[in-house]
Amino acid sequence: MAYGSNLRAARLAHYLCGGRPEGALREHPGCRDTRPPRRTVATALPGTLYFAGTSPTWGGGSAFYDPAQPGEVPCRAYLLTLGQFSDVAAQEIRRSPGADLDLAPLLATGRVELGPGRYETLLRVGESDGHPLLTFTAARGAAGAELNAPAPPYLRTLAAGLAESHGWGPWHAAGYLATRPGAAGHWTPSRVAALLE
């Protein structure tokens, strides 16, 4: 389940095939299996999107998911193989791809912490057509995070993903993104909308 920049298929493709996304600061090695997802579905999760830390890819805050907070987070589910999910997760947490994760504990308990860092907490957030819906986030939620405003290239990528997956226009995306914890107080809907136009 993607809720951040991977809402945009072209951005996820850089995790699958390698390369540097437009506006990003670093390259990704890609997955062992570079095939595109077998299916994608736009959906939503209960909770809140927030921005925290400093992204090594974009600068500024990274997007994280907090299922304990009120609200709704627009998402995109991609049907990936175990190897692809494992390799994408490895790249998100800045490890080398190449080893499959043991998902049995995650499927049994719904939550596994691979470490204390960014995107090292794996969550099972539901099921779709017999497939588990999995995502990753930070161990601490928004309340315990060092909030940080996202950088302009990251906001553009997020907005493009919202448009592509959910059909949101610039003002709808701007209103959503500018009011998330970490962005609120730094970005306004009008400033984000101007950035997108």
PDB file of C-alpha atoms in Angstrom:
ATOM      1  CA  MET A   1       0.000   0.000   0.000  1.00  0.00           C
ATOM      2  CA  ALA A   2       1.533   3.263  -1.137  1.00  0.00           C
ATOM      3  CA  TYR A   3       0.524   6.518   0.528  1.00  0.00           C
ATOM      4  CA  GLY A   4       3.487   8.785  -0.300  1.00  0.00           C
ATOM      5  CA  SER A   5       5.489   9.339  -3.453  1.00  0.00           C
ATOM      6  CA  ASN A   6       4.789   5.770  -4.606  1.00  0.00           C
ATOM      7  CA  LEU A   7       1.214   6.806  -5.317  1.00  0.00           C
ATOM      8  CA  ARG A   8       2.798   7.796  -8.638  1.00  0.00           C
ATOM      9  CA  ALA A   9       3.491   4.713 -10.764  1.00  0.00           C
ATOM     10  CA  ALA A  10       6.544   6.279 -12.435  1.00  0.00           C
ATOM     11  CA  ARG A  11       8.114   6.825  -9.024  1.00  0.00           C
ATOM     12  CA  LEU A  12       7.498   3.214  -7.967  1.00  0.00           C
ATOM     13  CA  ALA A  13       9.038   2.140 -11.294  1.00  0.00           C
ATOM     14  CA  HIS A  14      12.365   3.588 -10.117  1.00  0.00           C
ATOM     15  CA  TYR A  15      12.265   1.235  -7.132  1.00  0.00           C
ATOM     16  CA  LEU A  16      11.433  -1.664  -9.440  1.00  0.00           C
ATOM     17  CA  CYS A  17      13.774  -0.895 -12.352  1.00  0.00           C
ATOM     18  CA  GLY A  18      16.333   1.425 -10.755  1.00  0.00           C
ATOM     19  CA  GLY A  19      17.250   5.002 -11.568  1.00  0.00           C
ATOM     20  CA  ARG A  20      16.594   8.467 -10.216  1.00  0.00           C
ATOM     21  CA  PRO A  21      13.067   9.921 -10.071  1.00  0.00           C
ATOM     22  CA  GLU A  22      12.560  13.437 -11.407  1.00  0.00           C
ATOM     23  CA  GLY A  23      13.516  15.954  -8.710  1.00  0.00           C
ATOM     24  CA  ALA A  24      15.167  13.314  -6.507  1.00  0.00           C
ATOM     25  CA  LEU A  25      18.672  13.512  -5.049  1.00  0.00           C
ATOM     26  CA  ARG A  26      19.709   9.870  -5.355  1.00  0.00           C
ATOM     27  CA  GLU A  27      19.478   6.793  -7.545  1.00  0.00           C
ATOM     28  CA  HIS A  28      17.877   3.489  -6.637  1.00  0.00           C
ATOM     29  CA  PRO A  29      19.401   0.116  -7.560  1.00  0.00           C
ATOM     30  CA  GLY A  30      16.042  -1.458  -8.428  1.00  0.00           C
ATOM     31  CA  CYS A  31      14.570  -4.878  -7.733  1.00  0.00           C
ATOM     32  CA  ARG A  32      15.672  -8.335  -8.790  1.00  0.00           C
ATOM     33  CA  ASP A  33      12.304  -8.641 -10.556  1.00  0.00           C
ATOM     34  CA  THR A  34      11.720  -5.510 -12.655  1.00  0.00           C
ATOM     35  CA  ARG A  35       8.283  -6.448 -13.991  1.00  0.00           C
ATOM     36  CA  PRO A  36       5.507  -3.893 -13.416  1.00  0.00           C
ATOM     37  CA  PRO A  37       2.880  -4.590 -10.741  1.00  0.00           C
ATOM     38  CA  ARG A  38       0.286  -7.116 -11.860  1.00  0.00           C
ATOM     39  CA  ARG A  39      -2.524  -4.817 -10.718  1.00  0.00           C
ATOM     40  CA  THR A  40      -3.103  -1.454  -9.056  1.00  0.00           C
ATOM     41  CA  VAL A  41      -6.127  -0.272  -7.095  1.00  0.00           C
ATOM     42  CA  ALA A  42      -6.893   3.148  -5.605  1.00  0.00           C
ATOM     43  CA  THR A  43      -8.113   2.879  -2.041  1.00  0.00           C
ATOM     44  CA  ALA A  44      -7.847   4.601   1.360  1.00  0.00           C
ATOM     45  CA  LEU A  45      -6.803   3.744   4.899  1.00  0.00           C
ATOM     46  CA  PRO A  46      -8.023   5.133   8.219  1.00  0.00           C
ATOM     47  CA  GLY A  47      -5.356   7.280   9.839  1.00  0.00           C
ATOM     48  CA  THR A  48      -3.178  10.283   9.062  1.00  0.00           C
ATOM     49  CA  LEU A  49      -0.345  11.097   6.686  1.00  0.00           C
ATOM     50  CA  TYR A  50       2.393  13.203   8.288  1.00  0.00           C
ATOM     51  CA  PHE A  51       5.812  14.551   7.293  1.00  0.00           C
ATOM     52  CA  ALA A  52       8.876  14.017   9.473  1.00  0.00           C
ATOM     53  CA  GLY A  53      12.638  13.570   9.449  1.00  0.00           C
ATOM     54  CA  THR A  54      14.736  14.443   6.408  1.00  0.00           C
ATOM     55  CA  SER A  55      14.417  12.469   3.208  1.00  0.00           C
ATOM     56  CA  PRO A  56      17.747  11.455   1.645  1.00  0.00           C
ATOM     57  CA  THR A  57      15.941  11.253  -1.698  1.00  0.00           C
ATOM     58  CA  TRP A  58      13.999  14.522  -1.733  1.00  0.00           C
ATOM     59  CA  GLY A  59      15.290  16.698   1.111  1.00  0.00           C
ATOM     60  CA  GLY A  60      12.670  17.965   3.566  1.00  0.00           C
ATOM     61  CA  GLY A  61      10.270  15.747   5.463  1.00  0.00           C
ATOM     62  CA  SER A  62       9.267  12.260   4.349  1.00  0.00           C
ATOM     63  CA  ALA A  63       5.670  11.038   4.316  1.00  0.00           C
ATOM     64  CA  PHE A  64       4.704   8.509   6.980  1.00  0.00           C
ATOM     65  CA  TYR A  65       1.453   6.776   7.893  1.00  0.00           C
ATOM     66  CA  ASP A  66      -0.014   6.810  11.402  1.00  0.00           C
ATOM     67  CA  PRO A  67      -2.967   4.407  11.698  1.00  0.00           C
ATOM     68  CA  ALA A  68      -3.733   5.564  15.257  1.00  0.00           C
ATOM     69  CA  GLN A  69      -4.625   9.145  14.282  1.00  0.00           C
ATOM     70  CA  PRO A  70      -8.053  10.202  12.982  1.00  0.00           C
ATOM     71  CA  GLY A  71      -8.675  10.842   9.316  1.00  0.00           C
ATOM     72  CA  GLU A  72      -8.351   9.048   6.008  1.00  0.00           C
ATOM     73  CA  VAL A  73      -5.269   8.538   3.860  1.00  0.00           C
ATOM     74  CA  PRO A  74      -5.643   8.065   0.085  1.00  0.00           C
ATOM     75  CA  CYS A  75      -3.543   5.081  -0.982  1.00  0.00           C
ATOM     76  CA  ARG A  76      -2.708   2.925  -3.958  1.00  0.00           C
ATOM     77  CA  ALA A  77      -2.386  -0.834  -3.691  1.00  0.00           C
ATOM     78  CA  TYR A  78       0.108  -2.506  -6.005  1.00  0.00           C
ATOM     79  CA  LEU A  79       0.118  -6.272  -6.510  1.00  0.00           C
ATOM     80  CA  LEU A  80       3.801  -7.186  -6.139  1.00  0.00           C
ATOM     81  CA  THR A  81       5.674 -10.424  -5.666  1.00  0.00           C
ATOM     82  CA  LEU A  82       7.304 -11.210  -2.316  1.00  0.00           C
ATOM     83  CA  GLY A  83      10.692 -10.456  -3.859  1.00  0.00           C
ATOM     84  CA  GLN A  84       9.551  -7.091  -5.209  1.00  0.00           C
ATOM     85  CA  PHE A  85       7.999  -6.056  -1.900  1.00  0.00           C
ATOM     86  CA  SER A  86      11.154  -7.139  -0.063  1.00  0.00           C
ATOM     87  CA  ASP A  87      13.407  -5.220  -2.447  1.00  0.00           C
ATOM     88  CA  VAL A  88      11.276  -2.069  -2.360  1.00  0.00           C
ATOM     89  CA  ALA A  89      11.259  -2.203   1.450  1.00  0.00           C
ATOM     90  CA  ALA A  90      15.042  -2.642   1.471  1.00  0.00           C
ATOM     91  CA  GLN A  91      15.513   0.438  -0.699  1.00  0.00           C
ATOM     92  CA  GLU A  92      13.120   2.461   1.459  1.00  0.00           C
ATOM     93  CA  ILE A  93      15.170   1.670   4.571  1.00  0.00           C
ATOM     94  CA  ARG A  94      18.476   2.167   2.741  1.00  0.00           C
ATOM     95  CA  ARG A  95      19.583  -1.448   2.637  1.00  0.00           C
ATOM     96  CA  SER A  96      20.741  -3.409  -0.389  1.00  0.00           C
ATOM     97  CA  PRO A  97      17.947  -5.340  -2.103  1.00  0.00           C
ATOM     98  CA  GLY A  98      18.371  -9.049  -2.692  1.00  0.00           C
ATOM     99  CA  ALA A  99      16.851 -11.027   0.193  1.00  0.00           C
ATOM    100  CA  ASP A 100      13.220 -11.982   0.717  1.00  0.00           C
ATOM    101  CA  LEU A 101      11.588 -10.898   3.955  1.00  0.00           C
ATOM    102  CA  ASP A 102       9.991 -13.516   6.187  1.00  0.00           C
ATOM    103  CA  LEU A 103       6.437 -12.197   6.210  1.00  0.00           C
ATOM    104  CA  ALA A 104       5.005 -14.941   8.460  1.00  0.00           C
ATOM    105  CA  PRO A 105       5.294 -12.873  11.686  1.00  0.00           C
ATOM    106  CA  LEU A 106       3.774  -9.833   9.943  1.00  0.00           C
ATOM    107  CA  LEU A 107       0.872 -11.843   8.541  1.00  0.00           C
ATOM    108  CA  ALA A 108       0.275 -13.395  11.973  1.00  0.00           C
ATOM    109  CA  THR A 109       0.469 -10.256  14.122  1.00  0.00           C
ATOM    110  CA  GLY A 110      -0.166  -7.350  11.741  1.00  0.00           C
ATOM    111  CA  ARG A 111       2.979  -5.469  12.775  1.00  0.00           C
ATOM    112  CA  VAL A 112       6.714  -6.169  12.679  1.00  0.00           C
ATOM    113  CA  GLU A 113       9.562  -3.780  13.485  1.00  0.00           C
ATOM    114  CA  LEU A 114      12.723  -4.472  11.504  1.00  0.00           C
ATOM    115  CA  GLY A 115      14.455  -1.634  13.353  1.00  0.00           C
ATOM    116  CA  PRO A 116      13.827   1.813  14.862  1.00  0.00           C
ATOM    117  CA  GLY A 117      14.363   3.835  11.690  1.00  0.00           C
ATOM    118  CA  ARG A 118      12.305   5.253   8.881  1.00  0.00           C
ATOM    119  CA  TYR A 119      10.023   2.770   7.115  1.00  0.00           C
ATOM    120  CA  GLU A 120      11.333  -0.109   9.254  1.00  0.00           C
ATOM    121  CA  THR A 121       7.892  -0.864  10.717  1.00  0.00           C
ATOM    122  CA  LEU A 122       5.853  -3.169   8.497  1.00  0.00           C
ATOM    123  CA  LEU A 123       2.071  -3.187   8.844  1.00  0.00           C
ATOM    124  CA  ARG A 124      -0.634  -5.474   7.556  1.00  0.00           C
ATOM    125  CA  VAL A 125      -3.512  -3.074   6.969  1.00  0.00           C
ATOM    126  CA  GLY A 126      -6.116  -5.338   5.357  1.00  0.00           C
ATOM    127  CA  GLU A 127      -6.780  -7.729   2.510  1.00  0.00           C
ATOM    128  CA  SER A 128      -7.944  -7.423  -1.093  1.00  0.00           C
ATOM    129  CA  ASP A 129      -9.003 -10.349  -3.297  1.00  0.00           C
ATOM    130  CA  GLY A 130      -7.176 -12.793  -1.061  1.00  0.00           C
ATOM    131  CA  HIS A 131      -3.938 -10.777  -1.021  1.00  0.00           C
ATOM    132  CA  PRO A 132      -2.635  -9.138   2.176  1.00  0.00           C
ATOM    133  CA  LEU A 133      -2.332  -5.342   2.065  1.00  0.00           C
ATOM    134  CA  LEU A 134       1.081  -4.414   3.445  1.00  0.00           C
ATOM    135  CA  THR A 135       2.832  -1.104   3.972  1.00  0.00           C
ATOM    136  CA  PHE A 136       5.737   0.350   5.917  1.00  0.00           C
ATOM    137  CA  THR A 137       6.093   3.401   8.127  1.00  0.00           C
ATOM    138  CA  ALA A 138       8.041   4.675  11.156  1.00  0.00           C
ATOM    139  CA  ALA A 139       7.821   2.949  14.534  1.00  0.00           C
ATOM    140  CA  ARG A 140       6.656   6.102  16.306  1.00  0.00           C
ATOM    141  CA  GLY A 141       3.561   7.854  15.046  1.00  0.00           C
ATOM    142  CA  ALA A 142       2.981  11.528  14.369  1.00  0.00           C
ATOM    143  CA  ALA A 143       2.822  12.400  18.069  1.00  0.00           C
ATOM    144  CA  GLY A 144       6.372  11.155  18.690  1.00  0.00           C
ATOM    145  CA  ALA A 145       7.899  12.290  15.412  1.00  0.00           C
ATOM    146  CA  GLU A 146      10.232  15.155  14.609  1.00  0.00           C
ATOM    147  CA  LEU A 147       7.884  16.848  12.150  1.00  0.00           C
ATOM    148  CA  ASN A 148       9.466  18.502   9.120  1.00  0.00           C
ATOM    149  CA  ALA A 149       7.978  20.204   6.069  1.00  0.00           C
ATOM    150  CA  PRO A 150       8.276  18.381   2.731  1.00  0.00           C
ATOM    151  CA  ALA A 151      10.374  19.806  -0.117  1.00  0.00           C
ATOM    152  CA  PRO A 152       8.788  21.152  -3.341  1.00  0.00           C
ATOM    153  CA  PRO A 153       9.854  18.238  -5.618  1.00  0.00           C
ATOM    154  CA  TYR A 154       8.371  15.765  -3.149  1.00  0.00           C
ATOM    155  CA  LEU A 155       5.070  17.665  -2.999  1.00  0.00           C
ATOM    156  CA  ARG A 156       4.912  17.687  -6.809  1.00  0.00           C
ATOM    157  CA  THR A 157       5.438  13.919  -6.886  1.00  0.00           C
ATOM    158  CA  LEU A 158       2.805  13.333  -4.200  1.00  0.00           C
ATOM    159  CA  ALA A 159       0.301  15.546  -6.022  1.00  0.00           C
ATOM    160  CA  ALA A 160       0.996  13.776  -9.328  1.00  0.00           C
ATOM    161  CA  GLY A 161       0.344  10.470  -7.587  1.00  0.00           C
ATOM    162  CA  LEU A 162      -2.928  11.720  -6.105  1.00  0.00           C
ATOM    163  CA  ALA A 163      -4.017  12.930  -9.551  1.00  0.00           C
ATOM    164  CA  GLU A 164      -3.024   9.669 -11.213  1.00  0.00           C
ATOM    165  CA  SER A 165      -4.484   7.292  -8.642  1.00  0.00           C
ATOM    166  CA  HIS A 166      -7.494   9.226  -7.322  1.00  0.00           C
ATOM    167  CA  GLY A 167      -8.196  11.848  -9.987  1.00  0.00           C
ATOM    168  CA  TRP A 168      -7.502  14.760  -7.644  1.00  0.00           C
ATOM    169  CA  GLY A 169      -6.961  18.186  -9.172  1.00  0.00           C
ATOM    170  CA  PRO A 170      -4.241  20.600  -8.005  1.00  0.00           C
ATOM    171  CA  TRP A 171      -6.408  22.438  -5.483  1.00  0.00           C
ATOM    172  CA  HIS A 172      -7.761  19.236  -3.943  1.00  0.00           C
ATOM    173  CA  ALA A 173      -4.249  17.803  -3.610  1.00  0.00           C
ATOM    174  CA  ALA A 174      -2.899  21.118  -2.295  1.00  0.00           C
ATOM    175  CA  GLY A 175      -5.591  21.340   0.368  1.00  0.00           C
ATOM    176  CA  TYR A 176      -4.813  17.836   1.540  1.00  0.00           C
ATOM    177  CA  LEU A 177      -1.013  18.032   1.483  1.00  0.00           C
ATOM    178  CA  ALA A 178      -0.696  21.495   3.044  1.00  0.00           C
ATOM    179  CA  THR A 179      -2.778  20.494   6.063  1.00  0.00           C
ATOM    180  CA  ARG A 180      -0.903  17.315   7.003  1.00  0.00           C
ATOM    181  CA  PRO A 181       1.183  17.428  10.204  1.00  0.00           C
ATOM    182  CA  GLY A 182       4.666  18.634   9.325  1.00  0.00           C
ATOM    183  CA  ALA A 183       3.444  20.595   6.290  1.00  0.00           C
ATOM    184  CA  ALA A 184       0.815  22.593   8.188  1.00  0.00           C
ATOM    185  CA  GLY A 185       2.243  25.911   9.368  1.00  0.00           C
ATOM    186  CA  HIS A 186       4.902  25.870   6.656  1.00  0.00           C
ATOM    187  CA  TRP A 187       2.882  25.268   3.499  1.00  0.00           C
ATOM    188  CA  THR A 188      -0.539  26.733   2.705  1.00  0.00           C
ATOM    189  CA  PRO A 189      -2.977  25.303   0.150  1.00  0.00           C
ATOM    190  CA  SER A 190      -2.455  28.320  -2.105  1.00  0.00           C
ATOM    191  CA  ARG A 191       1.347  27.975  -2.003  1.00  0.00           C
ATOM    192  CA  VAL A 192       1.182  24.261  -2.786  1.00  0.00           C
ATOM    193  CA  ALA A 193      -1.343  24.879  -5.575  1.00  0.00           C
ATOM    194  CA  ALA A 194       0.977  27.522  -7.081  1.00  0.00           C
ATOM    195  CA  LEU A 195       3.818  25.007  -6.893  1.00  0.00           C
ATOM    196  CA  LEU A 196       1.708  22.460  -8.776  1.00  0.00           C
ATOM    197  CA  GLU A 197       0.629  24.874 -11.504  1.00  0.00           C
TER     198      GLU A 197
END
